[in-house]
XYZ file of C-alpha atoms in Angstrom:
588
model
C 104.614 132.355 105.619
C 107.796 132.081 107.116
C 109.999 129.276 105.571
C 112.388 127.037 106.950
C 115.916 128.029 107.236
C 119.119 125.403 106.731
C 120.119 125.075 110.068
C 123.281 126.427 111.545
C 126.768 124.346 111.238
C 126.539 121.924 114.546
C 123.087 123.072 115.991
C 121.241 119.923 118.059
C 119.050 118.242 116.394
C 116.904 115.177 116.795
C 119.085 111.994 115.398
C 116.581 109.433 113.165
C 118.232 106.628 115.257
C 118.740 103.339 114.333
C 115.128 102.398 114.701
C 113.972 104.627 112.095
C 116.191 103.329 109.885
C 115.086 99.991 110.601
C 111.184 101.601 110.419
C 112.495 103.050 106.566
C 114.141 100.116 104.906
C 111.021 97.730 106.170
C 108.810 100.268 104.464
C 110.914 100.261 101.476
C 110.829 96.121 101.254
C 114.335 95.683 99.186
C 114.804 92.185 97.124
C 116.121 90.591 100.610
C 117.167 87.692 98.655
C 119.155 89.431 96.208
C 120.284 91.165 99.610
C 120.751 87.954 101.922
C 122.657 86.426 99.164
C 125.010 88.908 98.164
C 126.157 89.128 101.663
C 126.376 85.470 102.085
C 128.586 85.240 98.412
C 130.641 87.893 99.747
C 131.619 86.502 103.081
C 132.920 83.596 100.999
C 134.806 85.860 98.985
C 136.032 86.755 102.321
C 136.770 83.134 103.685
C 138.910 82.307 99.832
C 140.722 85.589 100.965
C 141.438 85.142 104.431
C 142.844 81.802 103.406
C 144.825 83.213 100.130
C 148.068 84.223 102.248
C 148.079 81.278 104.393
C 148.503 78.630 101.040
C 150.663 81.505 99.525
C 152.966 81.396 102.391
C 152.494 77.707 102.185
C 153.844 78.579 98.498
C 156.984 80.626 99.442
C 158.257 78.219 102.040
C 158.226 75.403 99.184
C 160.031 77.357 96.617
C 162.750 78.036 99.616
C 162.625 74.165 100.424
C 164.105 71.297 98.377
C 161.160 70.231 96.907
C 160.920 72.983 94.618
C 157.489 73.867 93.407
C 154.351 72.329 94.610
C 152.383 72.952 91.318
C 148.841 71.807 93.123
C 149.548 74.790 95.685
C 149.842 77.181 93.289
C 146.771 75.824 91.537
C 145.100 76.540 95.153
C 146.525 80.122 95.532
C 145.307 80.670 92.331
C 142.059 79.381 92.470
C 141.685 81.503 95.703
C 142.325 84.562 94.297
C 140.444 84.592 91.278
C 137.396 82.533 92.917
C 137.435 85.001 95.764
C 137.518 88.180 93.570
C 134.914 86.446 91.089
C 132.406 85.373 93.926
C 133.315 88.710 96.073
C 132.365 90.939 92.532
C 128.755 88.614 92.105
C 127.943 89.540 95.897
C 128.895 93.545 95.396
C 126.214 92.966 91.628
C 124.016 91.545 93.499
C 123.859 94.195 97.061
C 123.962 96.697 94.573
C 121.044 95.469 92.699
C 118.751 95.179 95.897
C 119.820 98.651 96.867
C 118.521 99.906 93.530
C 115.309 98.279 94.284
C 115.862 99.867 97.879
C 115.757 103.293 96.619
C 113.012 103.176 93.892
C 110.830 102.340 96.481
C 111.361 104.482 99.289
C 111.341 107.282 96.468
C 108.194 106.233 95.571
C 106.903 105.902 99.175
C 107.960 108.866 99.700
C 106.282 110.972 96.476
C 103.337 109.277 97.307
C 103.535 110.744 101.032
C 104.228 114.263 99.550
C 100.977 113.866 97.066
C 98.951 113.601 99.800
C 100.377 116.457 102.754
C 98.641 119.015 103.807
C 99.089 122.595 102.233
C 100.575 123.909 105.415
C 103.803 121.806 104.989
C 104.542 123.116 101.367
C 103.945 126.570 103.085
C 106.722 125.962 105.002
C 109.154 123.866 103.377
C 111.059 124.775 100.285
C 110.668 122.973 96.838
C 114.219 122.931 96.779
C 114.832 121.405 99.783
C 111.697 118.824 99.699
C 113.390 117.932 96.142
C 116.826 117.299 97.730
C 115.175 114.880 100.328
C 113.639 113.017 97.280
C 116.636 112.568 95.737
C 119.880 113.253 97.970
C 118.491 111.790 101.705
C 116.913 108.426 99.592
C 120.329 107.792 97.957
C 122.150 108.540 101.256
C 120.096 105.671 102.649
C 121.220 103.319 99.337
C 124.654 103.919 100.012
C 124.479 102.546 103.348
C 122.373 99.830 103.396
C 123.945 98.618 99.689
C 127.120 99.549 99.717
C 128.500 100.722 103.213
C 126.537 97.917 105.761
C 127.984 94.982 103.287
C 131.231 96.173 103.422
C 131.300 96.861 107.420
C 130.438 93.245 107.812
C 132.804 91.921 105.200
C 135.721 94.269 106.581
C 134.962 93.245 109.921
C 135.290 89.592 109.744
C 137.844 90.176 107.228
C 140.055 91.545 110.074
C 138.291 89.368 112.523
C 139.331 86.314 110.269
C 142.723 87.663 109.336
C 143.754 88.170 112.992
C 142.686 85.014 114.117
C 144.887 83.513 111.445
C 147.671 85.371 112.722
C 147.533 84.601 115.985
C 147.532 81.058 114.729
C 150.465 81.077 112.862
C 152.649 83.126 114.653
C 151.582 85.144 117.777
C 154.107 86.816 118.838
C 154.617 88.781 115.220
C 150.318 89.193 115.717
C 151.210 90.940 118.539
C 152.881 93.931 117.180
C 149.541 94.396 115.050
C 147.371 94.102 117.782
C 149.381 96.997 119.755
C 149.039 99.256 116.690
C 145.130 99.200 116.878
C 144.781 101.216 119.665
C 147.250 103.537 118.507
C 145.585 104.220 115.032
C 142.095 104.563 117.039
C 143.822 107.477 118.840
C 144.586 109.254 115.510
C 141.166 108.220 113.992
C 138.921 108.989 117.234
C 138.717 112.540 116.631
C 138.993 112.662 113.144
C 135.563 110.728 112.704
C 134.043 112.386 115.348
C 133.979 115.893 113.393
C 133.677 114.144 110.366
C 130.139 113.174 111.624
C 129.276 116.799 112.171
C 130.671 117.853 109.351
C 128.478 115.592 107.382
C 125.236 116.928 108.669
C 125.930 120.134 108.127
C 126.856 119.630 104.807
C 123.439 117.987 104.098
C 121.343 120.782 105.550
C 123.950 123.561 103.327
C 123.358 121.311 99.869
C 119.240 121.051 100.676
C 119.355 124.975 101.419
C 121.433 125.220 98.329
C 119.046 123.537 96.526
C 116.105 125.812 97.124
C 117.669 128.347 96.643
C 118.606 127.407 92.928
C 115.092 125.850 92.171
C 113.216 129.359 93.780
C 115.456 131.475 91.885
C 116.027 129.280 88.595
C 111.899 129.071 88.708
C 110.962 132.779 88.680
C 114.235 134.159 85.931
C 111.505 136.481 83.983
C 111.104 138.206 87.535
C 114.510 138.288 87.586
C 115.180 140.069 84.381
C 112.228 142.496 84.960
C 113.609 143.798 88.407
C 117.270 143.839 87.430
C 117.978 141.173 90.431
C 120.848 139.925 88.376
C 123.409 140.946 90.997
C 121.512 140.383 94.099
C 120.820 136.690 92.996
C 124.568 136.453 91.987
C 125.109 137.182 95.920
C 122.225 134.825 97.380
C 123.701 131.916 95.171
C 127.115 133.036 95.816
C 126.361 133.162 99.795
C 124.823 129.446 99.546
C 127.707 128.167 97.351
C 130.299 129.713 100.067
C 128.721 127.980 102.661
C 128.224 124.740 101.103
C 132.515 125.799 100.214
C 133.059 126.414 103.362
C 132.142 122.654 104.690
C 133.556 121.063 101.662
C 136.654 122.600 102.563
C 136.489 120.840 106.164
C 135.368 117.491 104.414
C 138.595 118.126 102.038
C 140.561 118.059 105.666
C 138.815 115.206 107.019
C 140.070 113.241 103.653
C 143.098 114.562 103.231
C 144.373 113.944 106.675
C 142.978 110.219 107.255
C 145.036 108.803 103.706
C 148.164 109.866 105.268
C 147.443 109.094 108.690
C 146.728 105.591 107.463
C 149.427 105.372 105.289
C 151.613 106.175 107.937
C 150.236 103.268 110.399
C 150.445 101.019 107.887
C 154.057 101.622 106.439
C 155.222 101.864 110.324
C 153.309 98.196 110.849
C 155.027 96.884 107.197
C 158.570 98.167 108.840
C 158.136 97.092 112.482
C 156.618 93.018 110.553
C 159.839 93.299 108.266
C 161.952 93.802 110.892
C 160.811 91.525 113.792
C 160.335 89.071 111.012
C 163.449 89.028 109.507
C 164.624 88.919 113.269
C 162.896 85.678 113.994
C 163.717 84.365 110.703
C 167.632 85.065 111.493
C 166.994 83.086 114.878
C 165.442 80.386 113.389
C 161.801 81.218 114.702
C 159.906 81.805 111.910
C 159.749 80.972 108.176
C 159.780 83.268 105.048
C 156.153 81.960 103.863
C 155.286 83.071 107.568
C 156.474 86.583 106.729
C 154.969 86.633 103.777
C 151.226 85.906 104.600
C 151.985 88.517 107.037
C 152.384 90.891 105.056
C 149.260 90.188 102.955
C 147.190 89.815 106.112
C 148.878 93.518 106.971
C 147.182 94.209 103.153
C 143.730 92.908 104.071
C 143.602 94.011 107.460
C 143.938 98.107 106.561
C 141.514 98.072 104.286
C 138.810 96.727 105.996
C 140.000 99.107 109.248
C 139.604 102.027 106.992
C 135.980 101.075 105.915
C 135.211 100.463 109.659
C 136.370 103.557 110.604
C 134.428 105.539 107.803
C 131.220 103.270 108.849
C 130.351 105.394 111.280
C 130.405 108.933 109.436
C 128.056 107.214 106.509
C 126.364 105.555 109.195
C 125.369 109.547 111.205
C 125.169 110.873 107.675
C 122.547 108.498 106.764
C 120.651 108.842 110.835
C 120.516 112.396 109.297
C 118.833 111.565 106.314
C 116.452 108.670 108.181
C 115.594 111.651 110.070
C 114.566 113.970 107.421
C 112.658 111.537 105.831
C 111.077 110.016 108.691
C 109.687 113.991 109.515
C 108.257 113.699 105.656
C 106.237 109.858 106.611
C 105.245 111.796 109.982
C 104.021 115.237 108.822
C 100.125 114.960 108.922
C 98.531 114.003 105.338
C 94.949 114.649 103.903
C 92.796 111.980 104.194
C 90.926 110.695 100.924
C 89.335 107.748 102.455
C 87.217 109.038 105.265
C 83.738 110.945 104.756
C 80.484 110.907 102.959
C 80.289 110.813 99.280
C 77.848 113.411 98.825
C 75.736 115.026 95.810
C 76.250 119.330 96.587
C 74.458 120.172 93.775
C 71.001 122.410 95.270
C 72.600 123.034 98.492
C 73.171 125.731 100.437
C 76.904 126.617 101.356
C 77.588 128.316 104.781
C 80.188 129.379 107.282
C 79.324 130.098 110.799
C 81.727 131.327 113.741
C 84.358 130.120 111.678
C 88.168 131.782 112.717
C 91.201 131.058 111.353
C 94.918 131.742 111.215
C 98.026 130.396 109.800
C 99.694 130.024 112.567
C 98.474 130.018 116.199
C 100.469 133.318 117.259
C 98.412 135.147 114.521
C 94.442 135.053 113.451
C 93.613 135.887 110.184
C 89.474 135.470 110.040
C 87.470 136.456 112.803
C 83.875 135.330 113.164
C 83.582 134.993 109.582
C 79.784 134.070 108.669
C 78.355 134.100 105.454
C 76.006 132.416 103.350
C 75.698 131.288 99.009
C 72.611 129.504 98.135
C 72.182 127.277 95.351
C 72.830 128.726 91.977
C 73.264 132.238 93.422
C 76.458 134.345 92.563
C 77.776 135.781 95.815
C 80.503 138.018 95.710
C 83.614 138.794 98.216
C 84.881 142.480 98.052
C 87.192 144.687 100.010
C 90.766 145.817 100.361
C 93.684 143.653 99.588
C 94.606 141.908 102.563
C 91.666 141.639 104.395
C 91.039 137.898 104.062
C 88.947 136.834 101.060
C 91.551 134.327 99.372
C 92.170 132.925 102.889
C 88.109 132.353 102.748
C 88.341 130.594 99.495
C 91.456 128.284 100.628
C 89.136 127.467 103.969
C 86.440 125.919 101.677
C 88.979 124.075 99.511
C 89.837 122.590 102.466
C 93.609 123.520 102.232
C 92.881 124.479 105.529
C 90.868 123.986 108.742
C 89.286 126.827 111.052
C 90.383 127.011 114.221
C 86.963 126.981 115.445
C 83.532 127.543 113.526
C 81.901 125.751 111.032
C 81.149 124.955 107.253
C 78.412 123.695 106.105
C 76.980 122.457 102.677
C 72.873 121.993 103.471
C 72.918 120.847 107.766
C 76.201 118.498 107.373
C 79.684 119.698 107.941
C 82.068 119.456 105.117
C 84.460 117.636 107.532
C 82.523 115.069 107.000
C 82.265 114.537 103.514
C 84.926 112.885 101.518
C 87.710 115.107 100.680
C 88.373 113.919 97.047
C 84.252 113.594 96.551
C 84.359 117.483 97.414
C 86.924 118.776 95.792
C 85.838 116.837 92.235
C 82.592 119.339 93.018
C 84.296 122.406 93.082
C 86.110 124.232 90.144
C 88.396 127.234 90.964
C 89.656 129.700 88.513
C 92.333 132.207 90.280
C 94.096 135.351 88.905
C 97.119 133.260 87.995
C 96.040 130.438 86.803
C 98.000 127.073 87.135
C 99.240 125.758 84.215
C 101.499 122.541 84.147
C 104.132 121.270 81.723
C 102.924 119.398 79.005
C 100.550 119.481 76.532
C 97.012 121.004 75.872
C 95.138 118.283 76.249
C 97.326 117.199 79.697
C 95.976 120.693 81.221
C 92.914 120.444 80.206
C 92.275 116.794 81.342
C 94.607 117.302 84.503
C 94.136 115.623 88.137
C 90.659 113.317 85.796
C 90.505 109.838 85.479
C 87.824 109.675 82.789
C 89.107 109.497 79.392
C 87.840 112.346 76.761
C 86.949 112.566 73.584
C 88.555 115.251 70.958
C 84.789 116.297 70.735
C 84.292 117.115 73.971
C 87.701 118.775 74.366
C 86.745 120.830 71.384
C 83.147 121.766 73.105
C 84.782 122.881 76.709
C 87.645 125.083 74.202
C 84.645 126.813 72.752
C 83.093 127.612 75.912
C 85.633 129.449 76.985
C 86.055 131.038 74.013
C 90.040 129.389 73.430
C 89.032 126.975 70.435
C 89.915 129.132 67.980
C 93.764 130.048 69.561
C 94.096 126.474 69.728
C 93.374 125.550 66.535
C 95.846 128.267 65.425
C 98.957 126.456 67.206
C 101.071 124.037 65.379
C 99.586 120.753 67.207
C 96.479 121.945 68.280
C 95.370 120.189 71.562
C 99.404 118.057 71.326
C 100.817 121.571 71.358
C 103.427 121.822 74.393
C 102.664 124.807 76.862
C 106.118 124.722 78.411
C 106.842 125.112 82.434
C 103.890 127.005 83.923
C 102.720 127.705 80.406
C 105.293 130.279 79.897
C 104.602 130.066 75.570
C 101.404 130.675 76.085
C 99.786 134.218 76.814
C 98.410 135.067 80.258
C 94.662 135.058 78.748
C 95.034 131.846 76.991
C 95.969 130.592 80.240
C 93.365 131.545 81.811
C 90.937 130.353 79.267
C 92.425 127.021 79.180
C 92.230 127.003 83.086
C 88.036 127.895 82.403
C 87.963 125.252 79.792
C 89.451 122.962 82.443
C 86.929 124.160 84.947
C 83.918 123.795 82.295
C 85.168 119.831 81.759
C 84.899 119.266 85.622
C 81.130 120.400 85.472
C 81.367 121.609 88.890
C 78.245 122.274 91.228
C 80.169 125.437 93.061
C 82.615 127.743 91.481
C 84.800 129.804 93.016
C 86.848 132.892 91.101
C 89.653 134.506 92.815
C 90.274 137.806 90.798
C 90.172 135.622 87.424
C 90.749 138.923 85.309
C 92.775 141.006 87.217
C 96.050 140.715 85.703
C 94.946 141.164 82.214
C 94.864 143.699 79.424
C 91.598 144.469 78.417
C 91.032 142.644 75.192
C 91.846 139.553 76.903
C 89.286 140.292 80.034
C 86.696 140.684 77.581
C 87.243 137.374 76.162
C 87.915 135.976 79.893
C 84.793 137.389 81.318
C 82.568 136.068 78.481
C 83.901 132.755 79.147
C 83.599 133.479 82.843
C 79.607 134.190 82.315
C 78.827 131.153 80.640
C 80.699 129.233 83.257
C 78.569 130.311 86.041
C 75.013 129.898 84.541
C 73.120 127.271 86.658
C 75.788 126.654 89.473
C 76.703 128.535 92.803
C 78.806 130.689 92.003
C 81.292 132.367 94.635
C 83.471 135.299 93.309
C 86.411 137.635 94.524
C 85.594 140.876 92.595
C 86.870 144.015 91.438
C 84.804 144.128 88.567
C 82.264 146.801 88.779
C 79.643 145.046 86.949
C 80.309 141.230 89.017
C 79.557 143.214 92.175
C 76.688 144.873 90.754
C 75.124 141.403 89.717
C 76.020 139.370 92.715
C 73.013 137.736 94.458
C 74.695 138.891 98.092
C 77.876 140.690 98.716
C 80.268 140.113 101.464
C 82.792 143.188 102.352
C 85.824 141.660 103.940
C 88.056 143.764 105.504
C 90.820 142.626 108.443
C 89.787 139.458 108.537
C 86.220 140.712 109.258
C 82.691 140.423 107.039
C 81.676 143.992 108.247
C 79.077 144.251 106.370
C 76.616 142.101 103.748
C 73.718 142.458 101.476
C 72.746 143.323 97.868
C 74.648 146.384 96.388
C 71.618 148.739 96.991
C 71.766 147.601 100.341
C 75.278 148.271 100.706
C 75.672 151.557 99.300
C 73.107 153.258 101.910
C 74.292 151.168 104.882
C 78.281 150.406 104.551
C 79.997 153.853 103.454
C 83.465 152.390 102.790
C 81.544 149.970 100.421
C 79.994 153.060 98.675
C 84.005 154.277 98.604
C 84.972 151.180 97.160
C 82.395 151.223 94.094
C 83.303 154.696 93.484
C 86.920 153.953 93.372
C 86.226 151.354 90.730
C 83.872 153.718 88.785
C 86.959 155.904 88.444
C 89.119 153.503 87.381
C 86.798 151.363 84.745
């Protein structure tokens, strides 16, 4: 399958709008008090510092007066600023706490969305990039709701406050500031505008970044074998230029708004100096007045600076809403519908039933077959030609385009999905092993509890107690990622043993020995055997001697069953079948 691409640098996409971020932060229910009250504590942080330069200039004027100075104002100023700060730092704790809470759900929400998708989207999605939405897109989301949306509401009454104050005090000096708004907007405008983009596009280069790493860092023994040292060197290299290459414009972005701000505000500190000393000369305004100015002039840049940068977090974070809301919309298996239903003694059958993976291309055509209970039927023919896609079809990874599977006269749509899949134990040529310990893998995706004993029993029918009780911690011992310190045939013993625990009523074997040496086949195939006594049994063979002993054998080629029956049967009626078992008498 064809995997998703990052996309290109500014391409169009679909923005997650405000109302999925809305949609996202309902779903993730943060502490709203913890929220509410933050906020509230830090808008009176704001009020103590909005009024801090008014008693301050209060201050100054007394010390220039005869009175000398007014201890109880500078008990006021004082309390101000430290109150302010003090109350202003508890809001930011708590905001910060809520956002914490924020995240830890919505990760969870979301992990919980991905446990459940359908096969198809993992098809087409990379690890990497599904793990940067987890982790990168949720935080984005924090940032803004925590950290950024506080502080655009505290900046902007802040500067809402501190103008108003101003104008109150001395309005023609207010003036000058007001004027210089516009002007900075015209500098700022365009800046923020490709900052936005720029933001995106970073996002999309970090998650393709990310796959690329996890793919590659995944599969290093592949690596190693082919001598793909340099051509990963230039994959990686290619990813990390691009994500380079938009750093580099973020490094612009940053390093031209400081001084662009800097320079507004040192030409508004010179242009207040000077028309304040002006009306000071003339008599028109008072040193304190200048003063609180000035520390307005302090307050108000700040908080026009986090403004500004609002809106790039604000369309980095509708990026990330929108990634995530595609993960809560992609269609999910559903666990709850459906039958619970007993398969054991039925027949299994698919009728009419045609498939493909995606709708330009069909890969089954008018595939039919039939296993009755307890019967081994087999699946053989040339590589390609549609016998895994057969098994993944009655996993129910999939669902036909059109046909029908049946297990006795009811549809298997209509069972429950988890109630069939605890039924069915599958054994492939590369068994899946995960992290963790022995008894982890054997006990995986089961919520009964085990005893040792009957861990010990399933490890002897499959022939891997005795390897097990060679290793260090016997059933604690750790397998590693994918059970890379184990051998290939212990893992596939340990994925039988696994099977044999599950007690299912079919079993289906994709190839189970193919990619072993021979001792370990024996060993595998003797485990195999007593695995499929007294259950239906459906197997893709190459095995000589599984064909041979099949109940009914399907030959699959193209996407076709072109022809079926016992292997007599097959050898006088299907000549490329009669090929086929000659090919394998050769080689075995």
């Amino acid at each position: 399958m064809q995997r998703k691409q990052g996309q290109s640098q500014f391409e169009k996409r679909p923005q997650g709008g405000t109302k999925s971020l809305v949609k996202i932060i309902k779903m993730a229910h943060p502490q709203w008090g913890y929220m509410i009250t933050g906020l509230l504590l830090s808008l009176v942080g704001v009020f103590a510092n909005l009024l801090a330069p008014k008693y301050s200039g209060n201050l100054i004027n007394s010390f220039m007066g005869k009175q000398g100075a007014d201890y109880k104002l500078i008990g006021i100023v004082l309390a101000l600023f430290m109150g302010g700060a003090l109350i202003s730092a508890l809001g930011s704790f708590l905001t910060s706490v809520a956002g914490e809470q924020l995240v830890k759900n919505l990760r969870s929400i979301i992990w919980e969305r991905l446990a459940i998708l359908k096969v198809r989207y993992f098809d087409q999605t990379k690890s990497g990039e599904i793990t940067s939405r987890l982790t990168n897109d949720t935080t984005q989301v924090k940032r803004l709701v925590a950290n950024d949306l506080p502080n655009f509401v505290t900046s902007f009454l802040q500067m809402l406050g501190a103008i108003v104050l101003m104008f109150s005090t001395d309005w023609h000096l207010a003036l000058w500031i007001l004027l210089a708004a516009p002007v900075t907007l015209l500098f700022l405008m365009p800046i923020m505008m490709f900052s936005r983009k720029v933001g995106h596009a970073t996002q999309d280069a970090m998650a393709d970044f990310s796959g690329v790493a996890q793919e590659t860092l995944a599969e290093m023994r592949l690596v190693k074998s082919s001598g793909a040292e340099e051509q990963i060197k230039t994959t990686g290299n290619q990813s990390i230029e691009r994500l380079f290459h938009f750093g580099r414009k973020e490094a612009v972005i940053d390093g031209t708004v400081g001084p662009v701000m800097n320079l507004v505000m040192m030409g508004l500190f010179v242009v207040i100096l000077f028309v304040g000393a002006l009306r000071i000369a003339h008599g028109q305004s008072t040193m304190g007045t200048l003063f609180s100015f000035l520390m307005y002039l302090f307050q108000i840049m700040p908080a026009f600076m986090s403004i500004g940068t609002f809106s790039t977090t604000y369309a980095k974070t509708q990026g990330s809403t929108q990634r995530l809301t595609e993960i809560l919309d992609e269609s999910a298996e559903d666990f709850d519908k459906g039958q619970v239903v007993e398969l054991e003694g039925k027949t299994l059958s698919m009728q009419n039933v045609n498939f493909g993976y995606s709708d330009s291309e069909e890969i089954l055509h008018n595939i039919t077959m039939e296993a009755k209970p307890n019967t081994i039927v087999a699946f053989v023919g040339p590589s390609g030609g549609g016998k895994t896609t057969i098994f993944q079809l009655l996993e129910r990874f999939y669902d036909p385009n059109s046909g029908v599977i049946k297990i006795g006269n009811q549809s298997i749509e209509n069972i429950n999905l988890k109630n069939w899949r605890q039924q069915i134990g599958f054994v492939s040529q590369d068994s899946a092993i995960m992290a963790g310990t022995i008894r982890d893998n054997l006990t995986y995706g089961s919520d009964a509890t085990y005893t040792d004993d009957q861990l010990w029993h399933v490890l002897q029918l499959a022939y891997a107690d005795k390897f097990v009780k060679k290793m260090p911690n016997q059933l604690e011992t750790q397998v590693g990622e994918r059970g890379i310190m184990i051998s290939g045939g212990q893992r596939q013993r340990l994925a039988i043993a696994r099977a044999f625990l599950r007690d299912p009523k079919i079993l289906m074997l994709d190839e189970a020995t193919a990619s072993l040496d021979s001792e370990s086949e024996a060993m595998v195939q003797k485990a195999l055997e007593q695995l499929m006594k007294n259950r239906t049994t459906l197997v893709i063979a190459h095995r000589l001697a599984t064909i041979v002993d099949a109940d009914q054998i399907y030959f699959v080629e193209q996407g076709t069953i072109t022809g079926s029956g016992s292997h007599a049967e097959l050898l006088k009626t299907h000549p490329l079948y009669k090929e086929y078992v000659q090919e394998q008498l050769v080689t075995q």
